[in-house]
CSV table of C-alpha atoms in Angstrom, one decimal:
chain,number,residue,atom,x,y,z
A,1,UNK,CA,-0.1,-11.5,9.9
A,2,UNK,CA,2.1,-9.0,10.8
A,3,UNK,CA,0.6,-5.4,10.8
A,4,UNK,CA,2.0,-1.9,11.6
A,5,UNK,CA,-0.5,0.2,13.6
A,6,UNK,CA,0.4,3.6,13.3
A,7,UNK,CA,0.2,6.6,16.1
A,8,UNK,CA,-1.5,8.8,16.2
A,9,UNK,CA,-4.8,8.4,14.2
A,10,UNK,CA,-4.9,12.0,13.3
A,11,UNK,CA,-2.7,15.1,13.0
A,12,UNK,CA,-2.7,18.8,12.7
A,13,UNK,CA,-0.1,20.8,13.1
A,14,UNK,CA,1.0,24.4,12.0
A,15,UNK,CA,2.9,25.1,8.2
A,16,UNK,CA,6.7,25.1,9.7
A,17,UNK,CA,6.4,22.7,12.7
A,18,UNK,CA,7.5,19.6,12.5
A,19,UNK,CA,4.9,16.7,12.4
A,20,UNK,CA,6.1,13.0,14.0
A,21,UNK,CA,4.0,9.7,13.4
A,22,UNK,CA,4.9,6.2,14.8
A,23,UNK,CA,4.1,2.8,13.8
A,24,UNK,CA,4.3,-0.5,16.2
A,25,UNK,CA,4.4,-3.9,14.9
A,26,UNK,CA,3.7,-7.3,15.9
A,27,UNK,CA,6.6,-9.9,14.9
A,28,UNK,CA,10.0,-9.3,13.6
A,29,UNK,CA,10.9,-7.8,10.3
A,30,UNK,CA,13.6,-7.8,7.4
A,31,UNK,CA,12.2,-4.1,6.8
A,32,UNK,CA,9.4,-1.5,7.4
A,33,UNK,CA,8.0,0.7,4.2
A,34,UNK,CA,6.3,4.0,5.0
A,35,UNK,CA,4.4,5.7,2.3
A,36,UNK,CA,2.1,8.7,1.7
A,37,UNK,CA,-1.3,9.0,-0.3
A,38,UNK,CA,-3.5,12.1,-0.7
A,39,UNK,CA,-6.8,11.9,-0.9
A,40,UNK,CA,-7.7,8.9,-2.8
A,41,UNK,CA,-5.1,8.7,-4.8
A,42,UNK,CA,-2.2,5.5,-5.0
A,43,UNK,CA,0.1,5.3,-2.2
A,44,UNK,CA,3.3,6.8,-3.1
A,45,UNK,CA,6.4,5.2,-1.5
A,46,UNK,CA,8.8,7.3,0.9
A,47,UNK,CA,11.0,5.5,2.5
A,48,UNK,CA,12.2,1.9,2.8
A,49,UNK,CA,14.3,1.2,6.3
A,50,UNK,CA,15.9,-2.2,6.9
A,51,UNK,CA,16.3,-4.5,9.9
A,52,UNK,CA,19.9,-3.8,10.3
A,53,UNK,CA,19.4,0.0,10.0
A,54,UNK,CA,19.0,2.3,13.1
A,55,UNK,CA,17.7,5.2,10.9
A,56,UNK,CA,17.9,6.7,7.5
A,57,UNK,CA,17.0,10.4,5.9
A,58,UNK,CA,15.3,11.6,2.8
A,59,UNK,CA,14.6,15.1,2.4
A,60,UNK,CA,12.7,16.2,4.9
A,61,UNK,CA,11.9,13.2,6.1
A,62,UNK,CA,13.7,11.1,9.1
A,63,UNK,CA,12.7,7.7,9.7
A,64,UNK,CA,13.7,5.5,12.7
A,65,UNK,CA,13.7,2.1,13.4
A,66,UNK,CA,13.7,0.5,16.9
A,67,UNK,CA,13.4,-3.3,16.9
A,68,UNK,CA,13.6,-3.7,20.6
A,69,UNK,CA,10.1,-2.4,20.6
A,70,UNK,CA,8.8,-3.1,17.7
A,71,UNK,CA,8.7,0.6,16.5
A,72,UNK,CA,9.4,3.5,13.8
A,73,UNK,CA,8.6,6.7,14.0
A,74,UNK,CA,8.2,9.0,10.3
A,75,UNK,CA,9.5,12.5,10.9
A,76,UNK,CA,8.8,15.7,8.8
A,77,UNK,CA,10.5,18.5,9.1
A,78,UNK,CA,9.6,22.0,8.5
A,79,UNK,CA,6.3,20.8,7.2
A,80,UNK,CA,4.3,22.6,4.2
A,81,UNK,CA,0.7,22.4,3.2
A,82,UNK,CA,1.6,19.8,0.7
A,83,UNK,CA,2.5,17.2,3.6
A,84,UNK,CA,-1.1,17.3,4.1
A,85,UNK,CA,-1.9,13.4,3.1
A,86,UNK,CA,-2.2,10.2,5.1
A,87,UNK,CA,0.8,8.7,5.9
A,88,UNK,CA,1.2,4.6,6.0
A,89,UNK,CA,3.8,2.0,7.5
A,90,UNK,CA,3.9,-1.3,6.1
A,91,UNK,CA,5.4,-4.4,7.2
A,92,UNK,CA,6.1,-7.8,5.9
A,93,UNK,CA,8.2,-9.8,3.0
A,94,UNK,CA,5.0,-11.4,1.0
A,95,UNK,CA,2.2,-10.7,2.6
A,96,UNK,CA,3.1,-7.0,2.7
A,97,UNK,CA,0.8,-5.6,5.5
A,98,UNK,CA,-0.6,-1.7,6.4
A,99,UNK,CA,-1.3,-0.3,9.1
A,100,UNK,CA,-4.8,2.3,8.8
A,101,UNK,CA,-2.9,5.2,8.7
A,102,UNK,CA,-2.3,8.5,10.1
A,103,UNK,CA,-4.4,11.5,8.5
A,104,UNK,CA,-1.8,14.5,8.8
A,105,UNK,CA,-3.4,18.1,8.2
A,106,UNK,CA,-0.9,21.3,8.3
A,107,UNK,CA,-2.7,24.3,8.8
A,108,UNK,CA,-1.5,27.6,7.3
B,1,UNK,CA,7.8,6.4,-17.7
B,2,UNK,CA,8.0,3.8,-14.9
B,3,UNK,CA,3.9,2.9,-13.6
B,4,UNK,CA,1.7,1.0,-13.0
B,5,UNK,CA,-2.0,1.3,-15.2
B,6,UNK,CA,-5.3,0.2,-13.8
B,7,UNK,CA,-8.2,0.4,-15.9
B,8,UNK,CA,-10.9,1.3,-15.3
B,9,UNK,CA,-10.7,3.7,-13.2
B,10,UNK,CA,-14.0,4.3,-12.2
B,11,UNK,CA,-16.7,1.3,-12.8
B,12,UNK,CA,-20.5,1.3,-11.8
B,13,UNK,CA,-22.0,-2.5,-12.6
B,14,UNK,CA,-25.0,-4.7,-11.0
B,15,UNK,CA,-24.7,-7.5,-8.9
B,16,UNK,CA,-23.4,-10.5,-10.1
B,17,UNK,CA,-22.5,-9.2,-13.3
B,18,UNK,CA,-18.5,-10.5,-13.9
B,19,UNK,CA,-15.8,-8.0,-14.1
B,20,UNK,CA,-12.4,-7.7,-14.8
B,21,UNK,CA,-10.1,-4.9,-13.4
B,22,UNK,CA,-6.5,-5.1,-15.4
B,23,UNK,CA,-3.2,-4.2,-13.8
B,24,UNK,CA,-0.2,-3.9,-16.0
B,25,UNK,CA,3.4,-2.8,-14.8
B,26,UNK,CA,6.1,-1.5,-17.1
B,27,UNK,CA,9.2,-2.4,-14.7
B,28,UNK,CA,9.5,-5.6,-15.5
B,29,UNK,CA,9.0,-6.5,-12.0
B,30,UNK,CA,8.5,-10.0,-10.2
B,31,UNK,CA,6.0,-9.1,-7.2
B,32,UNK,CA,2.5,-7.9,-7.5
B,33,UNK,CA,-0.6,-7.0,-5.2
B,34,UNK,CA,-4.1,-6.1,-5.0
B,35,UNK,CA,-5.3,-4.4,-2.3
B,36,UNK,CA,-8.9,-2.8,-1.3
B,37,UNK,CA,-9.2,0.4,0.5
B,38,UNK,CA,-12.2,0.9,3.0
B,39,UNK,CA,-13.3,3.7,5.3
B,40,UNK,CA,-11.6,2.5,8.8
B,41,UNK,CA,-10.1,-0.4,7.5
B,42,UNK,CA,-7.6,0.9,5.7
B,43,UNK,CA,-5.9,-1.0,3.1
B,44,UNK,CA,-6.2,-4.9,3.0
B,45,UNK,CA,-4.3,-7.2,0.7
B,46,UNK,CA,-6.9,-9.8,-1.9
B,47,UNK,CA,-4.3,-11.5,-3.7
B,48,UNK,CA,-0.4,-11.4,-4.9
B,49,UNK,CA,2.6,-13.1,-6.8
B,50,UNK,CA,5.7,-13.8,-6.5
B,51,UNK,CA,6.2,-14.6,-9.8
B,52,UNK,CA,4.7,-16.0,-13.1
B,53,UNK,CA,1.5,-18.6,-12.3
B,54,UNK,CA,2.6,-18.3,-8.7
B,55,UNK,CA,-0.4,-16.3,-6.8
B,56,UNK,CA,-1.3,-16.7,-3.0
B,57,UNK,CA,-4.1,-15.4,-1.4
B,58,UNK,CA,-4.3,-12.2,1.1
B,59,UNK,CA,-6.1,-11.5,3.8
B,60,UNK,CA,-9.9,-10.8,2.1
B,61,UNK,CA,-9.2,-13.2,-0.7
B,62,UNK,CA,-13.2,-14.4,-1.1
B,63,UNK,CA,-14.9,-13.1,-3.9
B,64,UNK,CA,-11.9,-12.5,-6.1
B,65,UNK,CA,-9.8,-13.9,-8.6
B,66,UNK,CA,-6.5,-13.1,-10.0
B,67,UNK,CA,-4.3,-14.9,-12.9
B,68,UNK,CA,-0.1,-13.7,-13.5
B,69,UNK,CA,0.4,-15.8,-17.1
B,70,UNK,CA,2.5,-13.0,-18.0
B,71,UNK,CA,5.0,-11.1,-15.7
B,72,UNK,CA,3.7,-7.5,-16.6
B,73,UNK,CA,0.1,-8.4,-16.3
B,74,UNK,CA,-2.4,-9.3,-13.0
B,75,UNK,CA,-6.0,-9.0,-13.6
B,76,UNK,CA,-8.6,-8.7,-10.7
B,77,UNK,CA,-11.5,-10.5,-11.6
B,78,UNK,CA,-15.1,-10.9,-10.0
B,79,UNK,CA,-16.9,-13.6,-10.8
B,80,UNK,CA,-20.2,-12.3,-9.0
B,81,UNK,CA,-19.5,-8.8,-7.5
B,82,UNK,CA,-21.4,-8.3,-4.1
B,83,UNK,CA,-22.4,-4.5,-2.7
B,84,UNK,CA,-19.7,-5.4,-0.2
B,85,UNK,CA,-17.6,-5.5,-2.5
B,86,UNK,CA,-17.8,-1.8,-3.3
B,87,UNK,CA,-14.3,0.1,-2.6
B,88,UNK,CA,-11.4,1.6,-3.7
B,89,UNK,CA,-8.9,-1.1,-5.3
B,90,UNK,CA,-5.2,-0.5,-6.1
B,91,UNK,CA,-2.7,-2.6,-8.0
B,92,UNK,CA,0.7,-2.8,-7.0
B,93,UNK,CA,4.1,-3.9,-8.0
B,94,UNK,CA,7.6,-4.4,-6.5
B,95,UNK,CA,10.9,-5.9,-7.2
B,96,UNK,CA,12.2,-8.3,-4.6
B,97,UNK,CA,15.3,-8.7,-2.9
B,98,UNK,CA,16.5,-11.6,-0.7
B,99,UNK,CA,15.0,-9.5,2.4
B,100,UNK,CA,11.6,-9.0,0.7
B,101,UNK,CA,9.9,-6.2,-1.1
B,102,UNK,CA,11.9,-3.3,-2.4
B,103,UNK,CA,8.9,-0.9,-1.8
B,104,UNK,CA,5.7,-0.8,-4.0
B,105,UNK,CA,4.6,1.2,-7.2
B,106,UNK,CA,1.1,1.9,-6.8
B,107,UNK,CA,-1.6,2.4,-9.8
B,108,UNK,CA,-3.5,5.8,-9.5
B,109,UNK,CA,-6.5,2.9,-8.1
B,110,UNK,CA,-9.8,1.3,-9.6
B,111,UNK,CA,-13.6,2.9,-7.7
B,112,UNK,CA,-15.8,0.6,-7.8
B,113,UNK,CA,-19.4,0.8,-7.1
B,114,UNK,CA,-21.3,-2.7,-7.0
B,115,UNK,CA,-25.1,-2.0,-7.4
């Protein structure tokens, strides 16, 4: 299957600074998915990036794709206590696959 | 409003005693998912479909069953729920493109606690 593992396991950064996760994968994709879920809760979907696509912005949030390496990284900028969630890539076109997740904490 | 519903959304049983966990999506989408959430596991895919009657099995398929006879509707069902199989269960649902998935709508998940 193909999986994203993302990078690193955990985060905690100051309110303000900006917090980087990255996700490697293991074959090619058409596209990689990155989502968000606080505690317990359903994921929420962020940001969808294709194969063709180099990187893409929502918000705050910067995404990159590299398929040389097999790699995105989620960026968010200026972060605020409410980016405090675990952040999730996901890979794959039926058997959509997720990586474990990174646990991101901002501290006030 | 565009979701996904799961009921229940918390459910204690015994062992071995059958259950059903509904899933029903309101965006007339095509794909839908199951997926259990473990401590350090993260989330695994049970079951999904492309379509109506067309399901295909995940990666920890054993120990579940799942029926699409209608396109908003995919019930989890268990015929003899296990301790293991004790976890946090989400239902999901996407539209598809030609290059897959269009990125999933999650339900608010199912806690299930198999005694």
């Amino acid at each position: 299957s193909q999986q994203g593992e993302e990078d690193p396991q955990a985060l905690s950064i100051q309110e303000g600074e900006n917090a980087t996760m990255n996700c490697s994968y293991k074959t090619s994709i058409n596209n990689l998915q990155w989502y968000r879920q606080n505690s317990g809760r359903g994921l929420v979907h962020l940001i969808l990036i294709r194969s063709n696509e180099r990187e893409k912005h929502s918000g705050r949030l910067r995404v990159t794709l590299d398929t040389s390496k097999k790699s995105s990284s989620l960026l968010i900028t200026a972060s605020r206590a409410a980016d405090t969630a675990s952040y999730f890539c996901a890979t794959g076109d039926d058997k959509i696959i997720f990586g474990k997740g990174t646990r991101l904490h901002i501290l006030p | 409003e565009a979701q996904v519903t799961q009921n229940p959304r918390y459910l204690i049983t015994v062992t071995g005693k059958k259950l059903t966990v509904t899933c029903s999506q309101n965006m007339n989408h095509e794909y839908m998912s199951w997926y259990r959430q473990d401590p350090g596991l993260g989330l695994r895919q049970i079951y999904y479909s492309m379509n109506v009657e067309v399901t295909d099995k995940g990666d920890v398929p054993e120990g579940y069953k799942v029926s699409r006879k209608e396109k908003r509707n995919f019930p989890l069902i268990l015929e003899s729920p296990s301790p293991n199989q004790t976890s946090l269960y989400f239902c999901a649902s996407s539209l598809l493109t030609g290059t897959g998935s269009y990125g999933y709508t999650f339900g608010s998940g199912t806690r299930l606690t198999v005694v």
